[in-house]
mmCIF file of C-alpha atoms in Angstrom:
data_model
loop_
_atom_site.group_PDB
_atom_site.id
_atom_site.type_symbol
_atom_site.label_atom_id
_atom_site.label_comp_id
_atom_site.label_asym_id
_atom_site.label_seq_id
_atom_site.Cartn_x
_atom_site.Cartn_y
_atom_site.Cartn_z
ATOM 1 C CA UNK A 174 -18.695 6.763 -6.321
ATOM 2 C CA UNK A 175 -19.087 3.637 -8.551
ATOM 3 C CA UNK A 176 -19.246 0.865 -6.186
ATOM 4 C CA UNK A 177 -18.052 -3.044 -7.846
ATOM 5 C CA UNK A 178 -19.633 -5.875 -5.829
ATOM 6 C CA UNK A 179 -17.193 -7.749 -3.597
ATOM 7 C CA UNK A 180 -16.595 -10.830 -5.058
ATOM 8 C CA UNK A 181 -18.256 -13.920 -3.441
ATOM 9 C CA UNK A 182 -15.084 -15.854 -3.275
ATOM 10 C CA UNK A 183 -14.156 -13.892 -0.284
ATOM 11 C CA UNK A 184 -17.184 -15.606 1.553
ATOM 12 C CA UNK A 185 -15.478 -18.489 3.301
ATOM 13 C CA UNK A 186 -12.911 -16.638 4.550
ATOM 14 C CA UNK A 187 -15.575 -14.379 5.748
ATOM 15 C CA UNK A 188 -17.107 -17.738 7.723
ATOM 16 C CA UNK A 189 -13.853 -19.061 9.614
ATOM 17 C CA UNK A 190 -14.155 -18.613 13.414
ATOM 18 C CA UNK A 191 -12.058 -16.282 15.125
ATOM 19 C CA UNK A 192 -8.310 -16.426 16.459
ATOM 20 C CA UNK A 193 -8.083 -15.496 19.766
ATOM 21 C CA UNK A 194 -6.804 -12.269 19.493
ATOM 22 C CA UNK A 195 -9.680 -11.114 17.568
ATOM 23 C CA UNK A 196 -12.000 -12.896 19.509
ATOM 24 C CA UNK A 197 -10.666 -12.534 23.249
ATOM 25 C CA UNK A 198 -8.193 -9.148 22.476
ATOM 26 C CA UNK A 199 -8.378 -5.620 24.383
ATOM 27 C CA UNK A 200 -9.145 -2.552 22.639
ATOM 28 C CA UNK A 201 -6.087 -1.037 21.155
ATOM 29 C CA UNK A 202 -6.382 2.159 23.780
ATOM 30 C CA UNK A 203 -5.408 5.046 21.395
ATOM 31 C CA UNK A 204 -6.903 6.819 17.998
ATOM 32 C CA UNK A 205 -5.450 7.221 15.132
ATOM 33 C CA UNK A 206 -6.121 9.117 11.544
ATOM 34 C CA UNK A 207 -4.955 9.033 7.828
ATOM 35 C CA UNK A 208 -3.428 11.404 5.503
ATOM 36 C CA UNK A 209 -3.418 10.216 1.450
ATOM 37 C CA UNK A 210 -0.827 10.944 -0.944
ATOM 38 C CA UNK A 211 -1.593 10.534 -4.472
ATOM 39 C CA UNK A 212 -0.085 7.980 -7.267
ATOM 40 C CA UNK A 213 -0.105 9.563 -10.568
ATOM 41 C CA UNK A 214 -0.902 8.227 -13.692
ATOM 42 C CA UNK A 215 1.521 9.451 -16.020
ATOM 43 C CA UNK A 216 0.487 7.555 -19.275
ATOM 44 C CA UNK A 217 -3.370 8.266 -18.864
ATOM 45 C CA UNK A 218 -3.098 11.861 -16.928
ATOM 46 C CA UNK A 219 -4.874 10.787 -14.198
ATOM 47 C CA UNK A 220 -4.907 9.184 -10.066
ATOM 48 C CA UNK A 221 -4.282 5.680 -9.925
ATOM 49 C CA UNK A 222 -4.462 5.592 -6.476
ATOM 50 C CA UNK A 223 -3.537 7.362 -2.975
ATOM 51 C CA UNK A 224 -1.427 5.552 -0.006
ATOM 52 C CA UNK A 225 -2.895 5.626 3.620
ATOM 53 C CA UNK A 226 -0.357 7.092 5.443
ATOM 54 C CA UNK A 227 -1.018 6.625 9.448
ATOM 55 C CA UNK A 228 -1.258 9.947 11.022
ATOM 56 C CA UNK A 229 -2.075 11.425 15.017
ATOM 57 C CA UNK A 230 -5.759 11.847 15.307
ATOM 58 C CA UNK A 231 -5.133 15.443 15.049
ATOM 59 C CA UNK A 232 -3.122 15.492 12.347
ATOM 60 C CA UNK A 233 -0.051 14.365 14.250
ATOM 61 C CA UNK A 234 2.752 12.923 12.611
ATOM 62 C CA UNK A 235 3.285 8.831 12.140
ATOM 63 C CA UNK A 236 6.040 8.171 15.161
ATOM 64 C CA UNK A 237 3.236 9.826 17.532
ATOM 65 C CA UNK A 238 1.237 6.704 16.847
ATOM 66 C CA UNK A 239 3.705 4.091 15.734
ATOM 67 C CA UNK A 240 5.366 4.845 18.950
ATOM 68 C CA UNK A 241 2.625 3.052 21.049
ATOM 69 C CA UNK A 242 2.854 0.167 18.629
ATOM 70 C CA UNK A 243 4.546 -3.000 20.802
ATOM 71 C CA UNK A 244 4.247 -6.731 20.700
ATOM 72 C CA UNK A 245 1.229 -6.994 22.437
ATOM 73 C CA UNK A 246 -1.004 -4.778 20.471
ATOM 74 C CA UNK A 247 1.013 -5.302 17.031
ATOM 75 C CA UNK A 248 -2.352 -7.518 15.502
ATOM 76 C CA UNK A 249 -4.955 -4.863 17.023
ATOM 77 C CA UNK A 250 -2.853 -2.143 15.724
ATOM 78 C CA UNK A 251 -3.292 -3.663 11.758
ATOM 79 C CA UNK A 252 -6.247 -4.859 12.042
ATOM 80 C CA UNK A 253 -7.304 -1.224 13.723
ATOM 81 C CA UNK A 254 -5.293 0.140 10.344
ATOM 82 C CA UNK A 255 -7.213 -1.561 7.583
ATOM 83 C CA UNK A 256 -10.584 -0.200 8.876
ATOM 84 C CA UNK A 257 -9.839 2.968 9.474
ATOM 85 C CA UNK A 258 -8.119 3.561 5.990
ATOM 86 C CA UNK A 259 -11.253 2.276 4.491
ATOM 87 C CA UNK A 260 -13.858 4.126 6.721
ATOM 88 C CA UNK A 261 -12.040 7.240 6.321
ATOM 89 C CA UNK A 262 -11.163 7.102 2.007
ATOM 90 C CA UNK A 263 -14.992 5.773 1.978
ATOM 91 C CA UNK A 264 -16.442 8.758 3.773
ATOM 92 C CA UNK A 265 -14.025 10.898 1.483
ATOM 93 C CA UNK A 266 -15.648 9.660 -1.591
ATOM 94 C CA UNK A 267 -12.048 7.772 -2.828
ATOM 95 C CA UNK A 268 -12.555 6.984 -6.447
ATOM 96 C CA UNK A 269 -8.954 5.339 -6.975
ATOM 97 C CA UNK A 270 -7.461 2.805 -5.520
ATOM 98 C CA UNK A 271 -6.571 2.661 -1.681
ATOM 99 C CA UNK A 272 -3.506 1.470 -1.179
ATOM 100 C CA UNK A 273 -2.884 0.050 3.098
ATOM 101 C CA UNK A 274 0.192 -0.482 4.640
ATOM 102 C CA UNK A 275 0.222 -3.903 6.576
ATOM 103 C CA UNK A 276 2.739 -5.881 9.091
ATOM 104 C CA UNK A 277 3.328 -9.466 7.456
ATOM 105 C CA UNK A 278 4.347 -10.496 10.938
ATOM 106 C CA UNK A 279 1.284 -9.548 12.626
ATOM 107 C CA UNK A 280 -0.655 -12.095 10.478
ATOM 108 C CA UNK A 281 -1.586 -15.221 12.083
ATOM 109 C CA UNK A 282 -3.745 -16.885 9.065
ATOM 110 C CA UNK A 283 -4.301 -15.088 6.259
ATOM 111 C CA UNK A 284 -7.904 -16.476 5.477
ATOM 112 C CA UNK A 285 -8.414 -15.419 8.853
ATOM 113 C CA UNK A 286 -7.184 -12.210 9.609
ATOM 114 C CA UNK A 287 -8.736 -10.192 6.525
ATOM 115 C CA UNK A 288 -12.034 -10.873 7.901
ATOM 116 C CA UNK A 289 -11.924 -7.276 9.862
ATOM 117 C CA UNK A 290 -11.139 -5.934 6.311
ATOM 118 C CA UNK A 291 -14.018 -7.583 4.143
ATOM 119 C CA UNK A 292 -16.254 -6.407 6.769
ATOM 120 C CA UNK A 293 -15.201 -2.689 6.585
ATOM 121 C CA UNK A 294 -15.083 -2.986 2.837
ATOM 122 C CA UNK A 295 -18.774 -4.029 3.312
ATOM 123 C CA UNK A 296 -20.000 -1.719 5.749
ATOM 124 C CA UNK A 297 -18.450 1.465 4.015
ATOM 125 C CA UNK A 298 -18.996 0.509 0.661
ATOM 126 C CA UNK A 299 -15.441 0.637 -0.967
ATOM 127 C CA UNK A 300 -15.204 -1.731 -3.327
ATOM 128 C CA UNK A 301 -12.307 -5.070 -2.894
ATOM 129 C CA UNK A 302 -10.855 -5.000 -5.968
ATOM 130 C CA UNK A 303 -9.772 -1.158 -5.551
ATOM 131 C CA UNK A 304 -7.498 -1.732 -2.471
ATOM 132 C CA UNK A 305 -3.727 -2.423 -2.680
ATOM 133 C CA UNK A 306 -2.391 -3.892 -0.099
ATOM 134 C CA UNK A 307 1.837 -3.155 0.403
ATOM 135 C CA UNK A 308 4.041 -4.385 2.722
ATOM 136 C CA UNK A 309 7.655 -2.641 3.876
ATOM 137 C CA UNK A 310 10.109 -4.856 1.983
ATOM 138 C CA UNK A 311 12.737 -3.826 4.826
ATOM 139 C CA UNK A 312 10.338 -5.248 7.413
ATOM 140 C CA UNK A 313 12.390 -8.338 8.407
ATOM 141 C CA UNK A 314 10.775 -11.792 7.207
ATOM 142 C CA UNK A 315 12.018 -14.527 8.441
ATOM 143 C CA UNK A 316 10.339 -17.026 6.036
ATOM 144 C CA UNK A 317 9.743 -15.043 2.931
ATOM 145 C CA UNK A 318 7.540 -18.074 1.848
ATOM 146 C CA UNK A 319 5.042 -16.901 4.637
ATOM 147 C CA UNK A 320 4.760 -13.403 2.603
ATOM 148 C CA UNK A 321 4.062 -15.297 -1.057
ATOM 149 C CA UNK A 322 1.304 -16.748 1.193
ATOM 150 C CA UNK A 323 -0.085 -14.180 2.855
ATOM 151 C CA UNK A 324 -0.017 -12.067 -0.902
ATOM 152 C CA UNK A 325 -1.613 -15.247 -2.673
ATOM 153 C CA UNK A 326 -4.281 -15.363 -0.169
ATOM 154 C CA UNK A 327 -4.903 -11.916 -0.902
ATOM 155 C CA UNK A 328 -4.901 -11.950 -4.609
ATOM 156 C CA UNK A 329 -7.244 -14.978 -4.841
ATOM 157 C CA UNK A 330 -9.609 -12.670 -2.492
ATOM 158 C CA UNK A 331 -9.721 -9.723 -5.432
ATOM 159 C CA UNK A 332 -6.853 -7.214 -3.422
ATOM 160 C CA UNK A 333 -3.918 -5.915 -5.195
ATOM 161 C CA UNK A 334 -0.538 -6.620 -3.584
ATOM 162 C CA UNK A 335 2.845 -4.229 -3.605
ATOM 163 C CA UNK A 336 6.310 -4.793 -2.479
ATOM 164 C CA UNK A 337 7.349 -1.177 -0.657
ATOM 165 C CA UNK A 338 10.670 0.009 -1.167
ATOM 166 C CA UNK A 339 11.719 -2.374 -3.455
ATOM 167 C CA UNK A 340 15.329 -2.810 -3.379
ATOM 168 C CA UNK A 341 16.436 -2.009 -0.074
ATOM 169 C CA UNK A 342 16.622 -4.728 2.367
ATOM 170 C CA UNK A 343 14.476 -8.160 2.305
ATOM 171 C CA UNK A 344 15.276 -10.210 -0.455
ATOM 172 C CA UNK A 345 13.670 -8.982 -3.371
ATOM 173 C CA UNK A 346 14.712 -10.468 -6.181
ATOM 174 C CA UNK A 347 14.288 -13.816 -4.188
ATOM 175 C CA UNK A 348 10.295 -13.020 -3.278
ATOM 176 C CA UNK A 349 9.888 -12.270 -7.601
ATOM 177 C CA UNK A 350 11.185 -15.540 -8.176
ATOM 178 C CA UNK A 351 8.574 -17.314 -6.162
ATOM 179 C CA UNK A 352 5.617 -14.649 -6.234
ATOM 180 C CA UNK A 353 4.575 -11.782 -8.591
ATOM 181 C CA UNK A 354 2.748 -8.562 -6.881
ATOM 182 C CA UNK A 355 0.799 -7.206 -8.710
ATOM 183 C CA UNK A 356 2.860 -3.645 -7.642
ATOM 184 C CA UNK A 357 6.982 -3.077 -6.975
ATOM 185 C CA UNK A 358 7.590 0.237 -5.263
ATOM 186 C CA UNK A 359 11.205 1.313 -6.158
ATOM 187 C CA UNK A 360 13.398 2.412 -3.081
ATOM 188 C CA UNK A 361 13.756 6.293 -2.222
ATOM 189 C CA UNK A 362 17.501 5.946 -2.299
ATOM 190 C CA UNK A 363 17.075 4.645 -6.242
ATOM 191 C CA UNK A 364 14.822 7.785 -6.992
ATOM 192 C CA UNK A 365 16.567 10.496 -4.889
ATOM 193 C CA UNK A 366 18.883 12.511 -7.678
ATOM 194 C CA UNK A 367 18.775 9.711 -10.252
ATOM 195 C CA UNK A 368 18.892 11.653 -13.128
ATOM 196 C CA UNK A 369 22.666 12.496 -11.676
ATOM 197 C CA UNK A 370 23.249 8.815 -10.615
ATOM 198 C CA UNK A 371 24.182 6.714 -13.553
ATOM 199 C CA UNK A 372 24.345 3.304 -11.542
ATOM 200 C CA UNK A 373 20.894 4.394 -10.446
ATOM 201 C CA UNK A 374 19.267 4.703 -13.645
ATOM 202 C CA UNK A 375 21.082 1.588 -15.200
ATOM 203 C CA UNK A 376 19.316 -0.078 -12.038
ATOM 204 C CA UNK A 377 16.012 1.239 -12.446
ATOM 205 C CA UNK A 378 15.956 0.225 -15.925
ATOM 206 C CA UNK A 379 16.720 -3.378 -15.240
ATOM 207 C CA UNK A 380 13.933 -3.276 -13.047
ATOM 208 C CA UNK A 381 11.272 -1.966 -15.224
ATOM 209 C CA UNK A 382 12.845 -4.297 -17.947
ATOM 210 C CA UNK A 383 12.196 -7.300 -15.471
ATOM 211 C CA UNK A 384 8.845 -6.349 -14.104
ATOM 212 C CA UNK A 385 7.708 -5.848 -17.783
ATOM 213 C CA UNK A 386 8.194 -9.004 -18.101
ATOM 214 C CA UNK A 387 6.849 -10.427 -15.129
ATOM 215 C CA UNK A 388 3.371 -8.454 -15.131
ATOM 216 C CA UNK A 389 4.211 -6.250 -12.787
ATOM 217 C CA UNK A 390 3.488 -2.456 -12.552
ATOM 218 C CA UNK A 391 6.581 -0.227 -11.056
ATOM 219 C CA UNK A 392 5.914 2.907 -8.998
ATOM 220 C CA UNK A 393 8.712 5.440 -8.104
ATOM 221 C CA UNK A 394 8.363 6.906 -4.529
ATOM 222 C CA UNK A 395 9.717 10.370 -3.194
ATOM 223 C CA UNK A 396 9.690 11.729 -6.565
ATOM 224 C CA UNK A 397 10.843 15.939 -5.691
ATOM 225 C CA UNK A 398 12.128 17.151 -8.576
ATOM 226 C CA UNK A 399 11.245 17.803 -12.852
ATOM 227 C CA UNK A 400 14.772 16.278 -13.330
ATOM 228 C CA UNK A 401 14.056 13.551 -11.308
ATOM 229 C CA UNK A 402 10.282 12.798 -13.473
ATOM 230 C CA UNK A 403 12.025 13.366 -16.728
ATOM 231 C CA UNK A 404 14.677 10.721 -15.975
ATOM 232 C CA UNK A 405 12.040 8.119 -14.602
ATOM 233 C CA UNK A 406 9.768 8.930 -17.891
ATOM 234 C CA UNK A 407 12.621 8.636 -20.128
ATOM 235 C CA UNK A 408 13.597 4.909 -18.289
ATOM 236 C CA UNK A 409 10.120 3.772 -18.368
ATOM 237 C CA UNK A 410 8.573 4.350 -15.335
ATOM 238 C CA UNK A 411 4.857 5.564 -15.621
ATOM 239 C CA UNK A 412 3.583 5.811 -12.272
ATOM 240 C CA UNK A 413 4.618 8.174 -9.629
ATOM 241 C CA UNK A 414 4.487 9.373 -6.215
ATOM 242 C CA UNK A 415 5.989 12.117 -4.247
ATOM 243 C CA UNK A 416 6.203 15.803 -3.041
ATOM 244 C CA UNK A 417 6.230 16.894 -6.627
ATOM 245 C CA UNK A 418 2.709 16.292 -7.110
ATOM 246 C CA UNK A 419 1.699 17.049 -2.959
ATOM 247 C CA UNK A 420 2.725 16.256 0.118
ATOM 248 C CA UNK A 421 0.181 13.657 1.966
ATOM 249 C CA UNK A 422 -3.275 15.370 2.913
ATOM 250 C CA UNK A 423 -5.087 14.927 6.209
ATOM 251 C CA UNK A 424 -8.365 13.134 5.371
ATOM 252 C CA UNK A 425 -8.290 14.831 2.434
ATOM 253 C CA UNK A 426 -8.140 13.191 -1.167
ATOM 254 C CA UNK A 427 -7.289 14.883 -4.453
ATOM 255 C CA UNK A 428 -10.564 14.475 -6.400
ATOM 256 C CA UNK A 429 -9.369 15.695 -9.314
ATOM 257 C CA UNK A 430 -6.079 15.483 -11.346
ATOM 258 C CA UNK A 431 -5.974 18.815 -12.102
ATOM 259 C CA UNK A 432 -6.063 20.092 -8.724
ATOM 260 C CA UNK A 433 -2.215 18.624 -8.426
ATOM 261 C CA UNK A 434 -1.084 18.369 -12.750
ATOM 262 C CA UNK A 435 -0.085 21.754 -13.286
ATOM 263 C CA UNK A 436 2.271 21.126 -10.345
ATOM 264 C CA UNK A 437 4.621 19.375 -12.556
#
């Protein structure tokens, strides 16, 4: 794997002390794994990344360990997350993008809680500037001017940022107005059957039109049938996830587009 030095800039977040939960917190008490799902590429036929999607350590599936996830371990738990994504898509040999799941509300600083990850990032070699971070739009925010903060802290740092199912529940169209991710992630609901759904595609488009505009890349999610990529293709959208092209792999990665193309 090509490995891009990590940018300097992240140094003096690097520096800060510790909060006390990193400093003075218990170990989280139980193991977890990832499976990856691949993004496709439409436009250049190839991976433009895979999601870290939390699994048992055996394999199990994500409400085995979110289940164990409370108030009092909620920081350990993503802090626990980043690592492991990275260790595990490191030792893999990821050469996309690595896009990480994180809890907005389980950030205390931002300058001070992605120490853990710069670390990792250093210790298993992946490079910064290939990991997405996305949060679950539907997670509930109560001061979506935390989440611009938390994302511009990130950006200045070298990650990417995405919004996760974009159009279902918190304010999206309020976070664009004062923040631009780098990534929008539409909403299963928009995707499911859309080439059948006529409000659905009009939406879609708007979308696309709007993110065109803003910078900002759009991925469909839960993408299951031909119709379904046709209609998203036709509309615009150019990058793609979903059962279509695999279902998530247990610390496994797809190496090479051609393992998953002739799929669809």
């Amino acid at each position: 794997m090509n490995l891009i030095p990590i940018s300097t800039d992240a140094e003096p977040a690097a520096a800060l002390p510790p909060c006390g939960d990193c400093r003075d917190g218990e170990p989280l008490g139980f193991s977890f794994s990832y499976a990856f799902q691949p993004i496709i590429d439409l436009r250049a036929g190839s991976i433009f990344a895979h999601e870290a999607l939390v699994r048992g350590p055996a394999g199990e599936g994500a409400l085995s360990v979110l289940a164990q996830v409370n108030d009092t371990n909620r920081y350990r738990f993503d802090q626990a997350c980043r690592v492991k994504a990275i260790e595990v898509a490191a030792r893999l040999g990821m050469r996309s993008r690595l896009s990480i799941n994180f809890l907005p509300n389980a950030i205390y600083r931002p300058e001070v809680c992605i120490r853990t990850t710069l670390q990792a990032a250093r210790q298993f070699g992946f490079p910064v500037d290939q990991i997405i971070f996305e949060t679950v739009e539907s997670e509930r925010i109560d001061d979506g001017s935390w989440l611009a903060k938390v994302f511009s802290a990130y950006q200045r740092i070298g990650f990417m940022t995405a919004i996760d199912d974009f159009g279902a529940g918190y304010a999206g169209l309020n976070l664009l107005a004062s923040f631009q991710p780098d990534i929008v992630k539409l909403d299963m609901a928009l995707v499911r059957g859309i080439e059948q759904k006529k409000a659905s595609c009009v939406i879609v488009a708007c979308v696309v039109r709007m993110c065109d505009e803003l910078g900002i890349r759009v991925i469909a999610e839960g993408v299951e049938t031909r119709e379904e990529l046709a209609c998203l293709q036709e509309i615009g959208v150019h990058l793609v996830q979903g059962y279509l092209f695999g279902k998530p792999l247990f610390e496994q990665c797809v190496a090479d587009i051609a393992q998953i193309w002739p799929q669809a």
